[in-house]
Amino acid sequence: MDLILNLTESIETILKNIYNSDIDKKAISIQKTRIEFEGDFTLVVFPFLKISRKSPEITANEIGNELIKVSYIENFNVIKGFLNITISHKYWIDFLYQSLQNNTFGFTDDPGEKKQVMIEFSSPNTNKPLHLGHIRNNLLGFSIAKILEANGHHVTKVNLVNDRGIHICKSMLAWKKWGKGVTPDKAAKKGDKLVGDYYVLFDKEYKKEVELLINKGISEDKAKVEVPILLEAQDMLRKWEAGDEDIVKLWKTMNNWVYEGFDVTYKNLGIDFDKIYYESETYKKGKSLVLDGLEKKILKKKDDNSVWADLTAHGYDEKILLRSDGTSVYMTQDIGTAFERYKDKKFDKHLYVVGNEQNYHFQVLKLILKKLGYDWYDKLEHVSYGMVELPGGKMKSREGTVVDADDLIDHMKTTAKEMSKELGKLDEVSENEAEVIINRIALGALKYFILKVDPNKNMLFNPDESIDFNGNTGPFIQYTYARIKSLLRKASDKNIVSSAFPKNDIKLAKKEKDLVRLIYEYPAIIKEAGTEYSPAIIANYVYEFAKLYNQFYHDYPVLKEEDQDKMIFRIRLTEMTGRIIESALELLGIGVPERM
RNA sequence: GGUCCAGUAGCUCAGUUGGAUAGAGCAACAGCCUUCUAAGCUGUGGGUCCCAGGUUCGAAUCCUGGCUGGAUCACCA
């Protein structure tokens, strides 16, 4: 039975007995005792004053005198209106041993809680390589998926590749014009990078042509839409939609180059998907659903043949769903994709991990699906997150102010390698092992840096001050783990069997108790991270945990402790700490090194 | 202009279901390696929690108004 729940019930009963009056359970607020006071948990007694009709101090003492009769409560003290409760050492020790028995401590496996969850993340365009913004998206999506699994759900990770549209035609056209048949192999370049280069080339040429037209006296607005190269790209898109063989062939070839490039990046990042949806395969479904809606008069057609959803009654604007030439827009394919996915999985929940710039889009998507009569519309949820900004502001691919995902990962690896060498950390391990460790550290630093920030908030990335390896960082936590592993290896060399229990009662030091209390919190942390869709909650928890363990490690001997019972307890505490660090980092998609 | 999000130390961020003297890391300075890994530990300095009202025994947290920054309201995705 959960300790806090138990405490709450005891307090409820006590209040009833001594004051003869019921109190709302919500008024019983139990929190962690602040570090500077004696005790484990604190009850705030102010809400009870109106039934006790006594001063805060007296009320707290009266409750404390009853509470101390409960077996696992050892002591209490009162400071102003705060009743600090001390849980017995024996309770905490027993708790540690119980949690050691449980291999998935902190995870939920209640079948009643299990839901089918689909989670979409990454959602790249096929005209340019992945950048730092995608990294935040990918890491968040992947971690949230893991957290939801830890909460007992069945999770399907899906990607939506935006593989059709004018943007890919731009790359294709530029490649046709200036590529001279180059391929990723010939250029010795990742496919996504190569295609991205031609996208940039298109943009350069486009700007040049716009300027030419303006110089000829054409207005800027007009010039922008009448540029020959743009018209050519649009023509290409029409041909693609009409199924022109050559165009489709080129489209397939170039997209495949990009996918191969993406796969490398995904693999380096350590993320994967269960299923990939392609916009080119779902937009037609969206189109037909829109036409259905039109037939049922849910949607309306304007004079120019464009199709619209009128959302003004709901406080939104009108939203276009089919252009006047009958082609579909972003929203159209999202309607189709959602429909296909519901057909595939009958999900209880569908999460879209997409940046906050699309908050409006997803509100409108839900509303349109509702209007179209799909009662599962409210199973869709937008997991919105803030942008990654550079010191100069937003990243813009066209202005070259993007931080490329591959470059960043490489840079992290180089830095990790240099630092390991400098510190002489990996002199004694094989080259292969060293590389595995360095990769883990590099990615650990990057992932933790990004995931520790509350997803709601924009975050700043300064490329000049590269990501740290000291302090509140991934490597700090990984280092704590490596130390723990080293210590446990030594314990096992000494034949101190890990399943041992102390024979006699021991008294716990403050930091030992604090560590156990943090272990106790882990299940609640996983739950909270699951309901909030926030890996940051896990990240901040595991940091606090590692920090406290390092203090303990510094202050107390473990293997050199002379009291056998204390030594055994400390080894077991160390073991559990290692397990929680490993488990928590795993939820963030971060691997742990056995040594570093 | 409407809507949404954010504003906490020089910088990057925690803390927000109202609770005690607002916390970390980085940066600066000063210490700790003949003891289980110094990518560690300890200490010093650093705050108008954007502002003004309000609710409350109690507000960084809730309410109202304002200020600042970002996003969005496209026949772009």
XYZ file of C-alpha atoms (C1' of nucleotides) in Angstrom:
673
model
C 0.000 0.000 0.000
C 1.229 3.418 -0.872
C 2.702 5.337 2.016
C 1.182 8.734 1.302
C -2.231 7.261 0.660
C -1.950 5.412 3.920
C -0.908 8.529 5.776
C -3.767 10.493 4.287
C -6.262 7.918 5.466
C -4.819 7.827 8.954
C -4.995 11.586 9.175
C -8.556 11.595 7.924
C -9.565 9.148 10.648
C -7.701 11.093 13.322
C -9.379 14.356 12.333
C -12.729 12.676 12.517
C -12.009 11.218 15.952
C -10.534 14.205 17.699
C -12.564 16.991 16.119
C -15.663 15.006 15.342
C -15.919 16.518 11.926
C -15.332 15.399 8.348
C -12.834 17.141 6.174
C -12.395 17.128 2.442
C -9.591 14.735 1.539
C -8.147 17.338 -0.776
C -7.465 19.571 2.212
C -5.022 16.986 3.537
C -1.837 18.128 1.891
C 1.239 16.042 2.531
C 4.500 17.147 1.030
C 8.157 16.334 1.276
C 9.727 17.930 4.331
C 12.126 20.649 3.344
C 15.741 19.711 3.678
C 16.428 22.098 6.556
C 13.829 20.561 8.872
C 13.732 17.272 10.680
C 11.312 14.767 9.178
C 10.281 12.991 5.995
C 6.830 14.312 5.204
C 5.025 17.435 6.263
C 1.363 17.929 6.901
C 0.087 21.472 6.531
C -2.442 21.971 9.326
C -3.833 25.410 8.453
C -6.845 23.971 6.636
C -7.916 22.144 9.812
C -8.025 25.188 12.071
C -11.654 25.854 11.364
C -12.657 22.434 12.709
C -10.142 22.324 15.555
C -10.782 25.912 16.636
C -7.324 25.953 18.130
C -3.997 27.501 17.257
C -1.909 25.917 14.480
C 0.668 24.662 16.992
C -1.861 23.000 19.263
C -3.716 21.472 16.342
C -0.542 20.088 14.867
C 0.521 18.626 18.198
C -2.855 17.010 18.749
C -2.720 15.355 15.341
C 0.909 14.373 15.858
C 0.158 12.709 19.207
C -2.395 10.474 17.522
C -0.338 9.886 14.407
C 2.624 8.598 16.354
C 0.549 5.588 17.369
C 0.767 4.400 13.757
C 3.416 1.701 13.579
C 5.659 3.116 10.857
C 5.730 6.627 12.262
C 8.679 7.193 14.488
C 8.509 10.787 15.493
C 7.069 14.189 14.792
C 7.805 17.832 15.401
C 5.810 20.979 14.956
C 7.020 24.243 13.540
C 4.355 26.890 13.223
C 1.516 25.285 11.273
C 3.640 22.500 9.887
C 3.600 19.000 11.271
C 6.790 17.218 10.275
C 6.469 13.457 10.345
C 9.391 11.077 10.583
C 8.930 7.628 9.106
C 10.736 4.797 10.877
C 14.064 3.616 9.535
C 12.749 0.101 9.446
C 9.969 1.141 7.100
C 12.423 2.679 4.667
C 14.771 -0.275 4.825
C 11.916 -2.676 4.167
C 10.789 -0.463 1.344
C 14.219 -0.595 -0.273
C 14.269 -4.385 -0.143
C 10.805 -4.639 -1.555
C 11.648 -2.400 -4.474
C 14.771 -4.432 -5.153
C 12.544 -7.469 -5.650
C 10.640 -5.694 -8.383
C 12.449 -5.705 -11.688
C 10.225 -3.105 -13.259
C 9.967 -0.897 -10.217
C 8.130 2.298 -11.032
C 6.348 0.921 -14.091
C 2.629 0.269 -14.263
C 1.359 -3.046 -15.505
C -2.269 -2.754 -14.508
C -4.206 -4.152 -17.493
C -7.102 -1.860 -16.610
C -4.930 1.138 -17.420
C -3.751 -0.177 -20.758
C -4.646 1.929 -23.738
C -3.849 1.783 -27.419
C -1.833 4.886 -28.075
C -0.580 6.053 -31.427
C 2.083 8.701 -31.415
C 3.257 10.608 -34.432
C 6.565 12.400 -34.389
C 9.401 13.517 -36.637
C 7.189 14.225 -39.692
C 9.980 15.431 -41.977
C 9.759 17.047 -45.372
C 11.722 15.259 -48.048
C 13.390 18.332 -49.461
C 15.930 19.044 -46.788
C 18.004 17.336 -44.094
C 17.002 17.121 -40.444
C 18.066 19.917 -38.142
C 18.101 20.715 -34.440
C 14.372 21.401 -34.389
C 13.735 17.889 -35.677
C 16.066 16.549 -33.033
C 13.920 18.056 -30.301
C 10.850 16.639 -31.946
C 12.337 13.174 -32.403
C 13.716 12.976 -28.902
C 10.479 14.157 -27.344
C 8.359 11.762 -29.369
C 10.583 8.794 -28.745
C 10.851 9.480 -25.035
C 7.143 10.123 -24.575
C 6.453 6.813 -26.299
C 8.715 5.057 -23.803
C 7.161 6.864 -20.865
C 3.686 5.859 -21.989
C 4.815 2.266 -22.265
C 6.157 2.495 -18.729
C 2.678 3.640 -17.766
C 1.311 0.392 -19.102
C 0.032 1.504 -22.482
C 0.491 -0.124 -25.830
C 2.227 2.413 -28.013
C 2.599 2.566 -31.783
C 5.213 5.030 -32.983
C 4.423 6.428 -36.379
C 6.110 8.828 -38.709
C 4.389 10.890 -41.370
C 6.609 11.646 -44.286
C 5.628 14.739 -46.144
C 6.813 13.418 -49.457
C 4.659 15.321 -51.938
C 4.076 18.900 -52.805
C 5.762 21.833 -54.385
C 8.823 21.702 -52.122
C 10.060 18.377 -53.439
C 9.362 19.526 -56.991
C 11.700 22.449 -56.406
C 14.557 20.127 -55.503
C 13.708 17.858 -58.420
C 13.674 20.686 -60.902
C 16.981 22.086 -59.733
C 18.540 18.645 -59.890
C 17.262 18.171 -63.437
C 18.612 21.499 -64.513
C 22.021 21.483 -62.868
C 22.564 18.059 -61.353
C 24.190 16.446 -64.382
C 22.959 13.097 -63.185
C 24.737 13.253 -59.843
C 23.760 10.685 -57.204
C 24.611 10.392 -53.519
C 27.182 7.731 -54.406
C 28.887 9.842 -57.040
C 28.888 12.885 -54.822
C 29.844 10.838 -51.760
C 27.137 12.630 -49.882
C 24.171 11.611 -47.782
C 21.055 11.569 -49.949
C 19.124 14.038 -47.819
C 22.038 16.453 -47.962
C 22.298 16.175 -51.724
C 18.607 16.825 -52.260
C 18.762 19.660 -49.759
C 21.565 21.257 -51.765
C 19.353 21.393 -54.830
C 16.536 22.885 -52.808
C 18.879 25.672 -51.790
C 20.029 26.010 -55.393
C 16.446 26.418 -56.508
C 15.895 29.134 -53.976
C 18.980 31.010 -55.117
C 17.893 30.911 -58.727
C 14.370 31.875 -57.724
C 15.582 34.957 -55.916
C 17.770 35.881 -58.848
C 14.849 35.649 -61.245
C 12.572 37.635 -58.966
C 15.103 40.415 -58.922
C 15.364 40.356 -62.699
C 11.626 40.792 -63.023
C 11.551 43.593 -60.494
C 14.307 45.351 -62.393
C 12.112 45.096 -65.467
C 9.534 47.108 -63.593
C 7.202 44.366 -62.433
C 5.826 44.759 -58.917
C 7.373 42.587 -56.203
C 4.166 40.732 -55.395
C 3.581 39.926 -58.995
C 7.188 39.003 -59.648
C 7.156 36.481 -56.834
C 4.398 34.437 -58.404
C 5.358 34.843 -62.025
C 8.940 33.729 -61.858
C 9.583 31.246 -64.675
C 11.358 28.720 -62.494
C 8.469 28.673 -60.046
C 5.968 28.193 -62.826
C 8.085 25.333 -64.038
C 8.029 23.717 -60.594
C 4.265 24.121 -60.396
C 3.938 22.517 -63.770
C 5.995 19.650 -62.472
C 3.659 19.230 -59.510
C 0.655 19.043 -61.813
C 2.406 16.441 -63.899
C 3.242 14.501 -60.765
C -0.400 14.548 -59.669
C -1.392 13.399 -63.129
C 1.002 10.493 -62.801
C 3.557 11.513 -65.437
C 5.902 8.522 -65.647
C 9.235 10.327 -65.827
C 8.371 12.757 -63.084
C 7.114 10.034 -60.786
C 10.230 8.018 -61.444
C 12.503 10.912 -60.572
C 10.375 11.646 -57.520
C 10.756 8.093 -56.295
C 14.487 8.094 -56.898
C 15.131 11.337 -55.118
C 12.836 10.531 -52.209
C 14.649 7.252 -51.733
C 17.929 9.108 -51.506
C 16.415 11.218 -48.790
C 15.014 8.227 -46.890
C 18.398 6.569 -46.892
C 19.875 9.741 -45.453
C 17.159 10.056 -42.831
C 17.635 6.454 -41.800
C 21.258 7.162 -40.987
C 20.302 10.151 -38.854
C 17.535 8.253 -37.068
C 19.905 5.410 -36.397
C 22.562 7.738 -35.020
C 19.976 9.320 -32.795
C 18.830 5.894 -31.667
C 15.191 6.293 -32.571
C 12.837 4.159 -34.607
C 9.239 3.854 -35.720
C 6.709 1.057 -35.878
C 5.056 2.349 -38.994
C 5.636 5.019 -41.569
C 2.801 6.812 -43.318
C 3.410 8.722 -46.516
C 1.439 11.792 -47.355
C 1.441 10.744 -50.998
C -0.603 7.735 -49.932
C -3.089 9.454 -47.621
C -3.922 12.714 -49.345
C -6.326 11.049 -51.735
C -8.275 9.597 -48.841
C -8.462 13.060 -47.341
C -9.728 14.422 -50.600
C -12.499 11.846 -50.836
C -13.536 12.468 -47.215
C -13.771 16.158 -47.994
C -15.889 15.458 -51.045
C -18.165 13.265 -48.899
C -18.541 16.127 -46.485
C -19.401 18.395 -49.349
C -22.076 16.034 -50.546
C -23.567 15.900 -47.053
C -23.536 19.701 -47.056
C -21.273 19.819 -44.025
C -18.721 21.630 -46.129
C -19.375 24.221 -48.771
C -18.095 25.070 -52.200
C -17.327 28.591 -53.252
C -17.906 30.028 -56.681
C -14.347 29.308 -57.767
C -14.835 25.617 -56.888
C -12.666 25.693 -53.761
C -14.052 23.728 -50.818
C -14.243 25.189 -47.309
C -15.190 24.302 -43.760
C -17.074 27.110 -42.082
C -15.873 27.227 -38.492
C -17.010 30.742 -37.671
C -19.687 29.429 -35.326
C -16.920 27.884 -33.227
C -14.830 31.002 -33.054
C -12.480 30.068 -35.876
C -12.188 31.303 -39.421
C -13.159 29.461 -42.530
C -10.644 26.834 -43.521
C -9.857 25.820 -47.075
C -9.760 22.069 -47.738
C -9.497 21.851 -51.502
C -8.010 24.485 -53.771
C -9.949 25.824 -56.701
C -7.980 23.549 -58.997
C -9.029 20.583 -56.870
C -5.642 19.884 -55.308
C -5.408 19.256 -51.610
C -3.745 21.206 -48.845
C -1.928 20.139 -45.686
C -5.168 19.864 -43.730
C -6.732 17.642 -46.341
C -4.072 14.986 -46.056
C -4.119 15.161 -42.242
C -7.813 14.324 -42.332
C -7.034 11.357 -44.556
C -4.088 10.254 -42.426
C -6.096 10.380 -39.213
C -8.851 8.356 -40.841
C -6.449 5.695 -42.123
C -4.799 5.412 -38.748
C -8.038 5.020 -36.872
C -8.990 2.305 -39.320
C -5.617 0.617 -38.758
C -5.466 0.722 -34.973
C -8.718 1.856 -33.366
C -6.572 3.859 -30.989
C -7.815 5.163 -27.640
C -5.488 8.082 -28.022
C -3.569 9.628 -30.878
C -0.776 12.014 -30.047
C 0.784 14.410 -32.496
C 4.197 15.590 -31.398
C 4.392 18.756 -33.444
C 5.738 22.225 -32.703
C 3.565 24.887 -31.121
C 3.448 26.821 -34.357
C 0.780 24.341 -35.339
C -1.475 24.691 -32.302
C -4.148 26.280 -34.431
C -3.886 23.636 -37.116
C -4.649 20.809 -34.708
C -7.550 22.599 -33.079
C -9.029 23.050 -36.513
C -8.278 19.444 -37.513
C -10.204 18.119 -34.532
C -13.069 20.440 -35.168
C -13.367 19.476 -38.817
C -13.287 15.773 -37.986
C -16.016 16.414 -35.443
C -18.123 18.213 -38.002
C -17.575 15.406 -40.463
C -19.102 13.120 -37.868
C -16.154 11.076 -36.658
C -16.762 10.549 -32.986
C -13.121 9.621 -32.400
C -12.075 13.191 -33.026
C -11.547 13.799 -29.323
C -9.008 10.989 -29.127
C -6.587 13.192 -31.026
C -4.254 15.261 -28.932
C -1.583 17.704 -29.993
C 1.558 17.418 -27.887
C 2.879 20.852 -28.533
C 6.419 21.955 -27.815
C 8.403 25.145 -28.136
C 10.887 26.103 -30.778
C 14.633 25.734 -30.531
C 16.111 29.156 -30.954
C 19.618 30.251 -31.737
C 21.168 33.336 -30.148
C 20.281 35.237 -33.316
C 16.669 34.084 -33.222
C 14.795 31.374 -35.056
C 16.476 28.844 -37.292
C 15.836 29.436 -40.952
C 16.941 26.871 -43.488
C 16.980 29.315 -46.341
C 19.208 31.727 -44.514
C 21.606 28.990 -43.596
C 21.091 29.558 -39.879
C 20.216 25.961 -39.144
C 22.086 23.572 -36.934
C 22.295 20.396 -38.961
C 21.420 17.242 -37.053
C 24.273 15.117 -38.398
C 26.832 17.851 -37.879
C 25.703 18.361 -34.329
C 25.874 14.659 -33.512
C 29.347 14.443 -35.048
C 30.472 17.449 -33.120
C 29.239 15.953 -29.870
C 31.121 12.756 -30.598
C 34.348 14.563 -31.361
C 34.079 16.594 -28.192
C 33.313 13.543 -26.089
C 36.293 11.769 -27.567
C 38.656 14.660 -26.909
C 37.447 15.011 -23.379
C 37.777 11.321 -22.609
C 41.289 11.370 -23.948
C 42.201 14.438 -21.991
C 40.915 12.929 -18.783
C 42.597 9.627 -19.560
C 39.302 7.904 -18.903
C 39.326 5.207 -21.516
C 42.991 4.305 -21.682
C 42.359 0.831 -20.408
C 39.441 -0.262 -22.536
C 39.502 -1.635 -26.051
C 39.016 0.683 -28.964
C 35.615 -0.805 -29.768
C 34.377 -0.427 -26.240
C 35.738 3.091 -26.077
C 33.779 4.028 -29.154
C 30.549 2.625 -27.763
C 31.083 4.564 -24.563
C 31.977 7.783 -26.341
C 28.862 7.544 -28.474
C 26.720 7.046 -25.418
C 28.256 10.017 -23.690
C 27.969 12.254 -26.731
C 24.338 11.363 -27.311
C 23.618 11.417 -23.597
C 24.856 14.996 -23.444
C 22.799 16.057 -26.446
C 19.610 14.261 -25.481
C 19.661 15.325 -21.867
C 20.384 18.909 -22.838
C 17.255 18.973 -24.949
C 14.932 16.817 -22.880
C 15.560 18.471 -19.524
C 13.753 21.592 -20.693
C 9.996 21.758 -20.216
C 8.544 20.926 -23.667
C 6.160 23.878 -23.483
C 8.973 26.341 -23.480
C 11.083 27.635 -26.266
C 14.667 26.747 -25.662
C 17.898 28.382 -26.582
C 20.819 26.600 -28.160
C 24.081 28.412 -28.433
C 26.358 26.585 -30.887
C 29.388 28.530 -29.694
C 29.024 27.345 -26.132
C 28.855 23.710 -27.029
C 26.937 21.345 -24.835
C 28.491 20.765 -21.453
C 29.683 17.516 -19.924
C 29.840 18.782 -16.341
C 27.143 19.811 -13.932
C 23.496 19.319 -14.777
C 24.156 17.187 -17.845
C 23.675 13.717 -19.245
C 27.306 12.709 -18.742
C 27.088 13.720 -15.083
C 24.306 11.195 -14.597
C 26.058 8.611 -16.734
C 29.199 9.122 -14.699
C 27.294 8.463 -11.508
C 26.080 5.251 -13.066
C 29.593 4.219 -14.115
C 30.820 4.799 -10.584
C 28.010 2.692 -9.212
C 28.819 -0.103 -11.623
C 32.459 0.017 -10.673
C 31.559 -0.179 -7.030
C 29.216 -3.098 -7.580
C 31.867 -4.940 -9.581
C 34.224 -4.580 -6.664
C 31.544 -5.759 -4.277
C 31.014 -8.860 -6.314
C 34.789 -9.473 -6.510
C 34.790 -9.442 -2.761
C 32.001 -12.012 -2.808
C 29.587 -9.724 -1.101
C 26.573 -11.316 -2.637
C 24.112 -8.831 -3.938
C 21.047 -10.503 -2.500
C 22.268 -10.079 1.050
C 20.187 -8.472 3.775
C 21.480 -6.851 6.951
C 21.063 -9.069 9.998
C 20.481 -6.325 12.515
C 18.534 -3.125 12.537
C 20.551 -0.155 11.441
C 20.120 3.532 11.723
C 20.093 5.415 8.458
C 22.045 8.559 7.846
C 20.127 11.548 6.543
C 21.375 11.153 2.987
C 20.625 7.441 2.961
C 17.076 8.125 3.984
C 16.761 10.891 1.429
C 17.897 8.484 -1.261
C 15.321 5.888 -0.298
C 12.683 8.563 -0.204
C 13.627 9.521 -3.763
C 13.340 5.894 -4.834
C 9.892 5.942 -3.307
C 8.949 8.843 -5.568
C 9.928 7.157 -8.817
C 6.562 5.536 -9.630
C 4.758 8.843 -9.102
C 7.298 10.594 -11.317
C 6.722 8.151 -14.166
C 3.004 8.614 -13.813
C 3.259 12.373 -13.839
C 5.595 12.377 -16.837
C 3.011 10.202 -18.588
C 0.051 12.457 -17.960
C 2.007 15.606 -18.726
C 3.818 14.116 -21.743
C 6.953 15.552 -20.247
C 10.321 13.785 -20.335
C 11.658 16.848 -18.504
C 10.039 15.581 -15.312
C 12.042 12.361 -15.562
C 15.205 14.270 -16.475
C 15.004 16.609 -13.514
C 14.212 13.751 -11.184
C 17.124 11.607 -12.252
C 19.470 14.573 -12.005
C 18.406 15.252 -8.448
C 18.829 11.570 -7.711
C 22.327 11.346 -9.180
C 23.382 14.496 -7.389
C 22.229 13.160 -4.048
C 23.934 9.844 -4.663
C 27.205 11.582 -5.464
C 27.001 13.424 -2.168
C 26.337 10.175 -0.367
C 29.198 8.512 -2.221
C 31.512 11.286 -1.199
C 30.443 11.354 2.439
C 30.122 7.664 3.320
C 32.245 4.603 2.729
C 30.440 1.691 1.147
C 32.821 -1.235 0.722
C 35.125 0.161 3.354
C 32.399 0.498 5.938
C 33.317 -1.688 8.914
C 29.824 -2.339 10.185
C 28.720 -5.318 8.042
C 25.035 -4.463 8.214
C 25.610 -0.903 7.143
C 27.883 -2.015 4.354
C 25.298 -4.424 3.002
C 22.598 -1.798 3.177
C 24.769 0.689 1.300
C 25.590 -1.801 -1.424
C 21.924 -2.551 -1.857
C 21.080 1.132 -1.897
C 23.778 1.639 -4.513
C 22.372 -1.192 -6.580
C 18.885 0.267 -6.526
C 20.206 3.721 -7.373
C 21.969 2.255 -10.394
C 18.787 0.570 -11.503
C 16.737 3.723 -11.225
C 19.317 5.780 -13.110
C 19.442 3.185 -15.848
C 15.668 2.953 -16.013
C 15.099 6.704 -16.003
C 17.728 7.357 -18.658
C 16.257 4.570 -20.743
C 12.935 6.424 -20.651
C 14.794 9.400 -22.092
C 16.353 7.223 -24.758
C 19.797 7.612 -23.180
C 22.117 4.654 -22.783
C 24.342 4.041 -19.766
C 28.076 3.240 -19.862
C 29.488 0.480 -17.672
C 32.559 2.634 -17.160
C 33.708 6.061 -18.214
C -6.341 43.420 -33.919
C -8.154 38.120 -32.064
C -6.235 33.563 -29.963
C -2.357 30.533 -27.643
C 2.439 30.119 -25.041
C 6.326 32.179 -22.241
C 8.768 36.046 -18.758
C 12.481 33.352 -11.980
C 20.411 34.962 -10.419
C 25.111 37.711 -15.603
C 23.719 33.056 -18.876
C 20.845 28.162 -19.383
C 17.008 26.200 -16.664
C 14.108 23.768 -12.073
C 10.275 25.077 -8.743
C 3.476 26.604 -10.611
C -2.953 20.846 -7.861
C -1.306 28.149 -3.008
C 2.712 26.541 2.190
C 8.170 27.393 5.941
C 14.231 31.420 4.604
C 12.758 30.851 -4.028
C 16.755 26.220 -6.030
C 20.421 23.875 -9.505
C 24.090 24.072 -13.390
C 27.336 27.312 -16.154
C 30.457 31.577 -15.548
C 33.725 34.086 -11.158
C 36.438 33.249 -6.681
C 38.360 29.772 -2.630
C 39.160 24.694 -1.054
C 39.192 18.747 -1.388
C 42.581 13.312 -5.178
C 48.522 7.982 -0.495
C 40.621 5.938 0.991
C 35.089 2.615 -3.203
C 36.259 6.666 -10.668
C 37.920 14.523 -9.259
C 33.099 14.054 -16.000
C 33.005 14.222 -8.594
C 32.453 16.906 -3.661
C 32.478 21.510 -0.383
C 32.249 26.774 0.328
C 31.669 32.398 -1.141
C 29.290 36.091 -3.915
C 24.966 36.766 -7.105
C 17.131 37.744 -6.833
C 11.993 43.994 -7.730
C 10.267 35.612 -9.215
C 8.187 41.513 -15.744
C 4.829 45.568 -13.395
C 0.308 47.108 -10.668
C -3.895 45.765 -8.116
C -6.972 41.723 -5.885
C -8.269 36.900 -3.229
C -5.950 34.333 1.248
C -3.680 32.858 7.731
C -0.104 32.363 3.555
C 1.060 34.100 -3.628
C 6.759 32.960 -8.034
C 2.197 29.768 -8.134
C -4.772 31.698 -8.354
C -7.882 36.202 -10.469
C -8.034 41.123 -13.122
C -5.453 44.818 -15.868
C -1.013 46.213 -18.177
C 4.255 45.532 -20.264
C 7.830 42.513 -23.059
C 9.120 38.308 -26.255
C 7.491 34.179 -29.419
C 3.813 31.524 -32.307
C -0.560 31.667 -35.101
C -5.050 33.524 -37.664
C -2.652 31.684 -45.966
C -5.617 28.485 -52.380
C 2.491 27.362 -47.394
C 3.630 22.875 -45.022
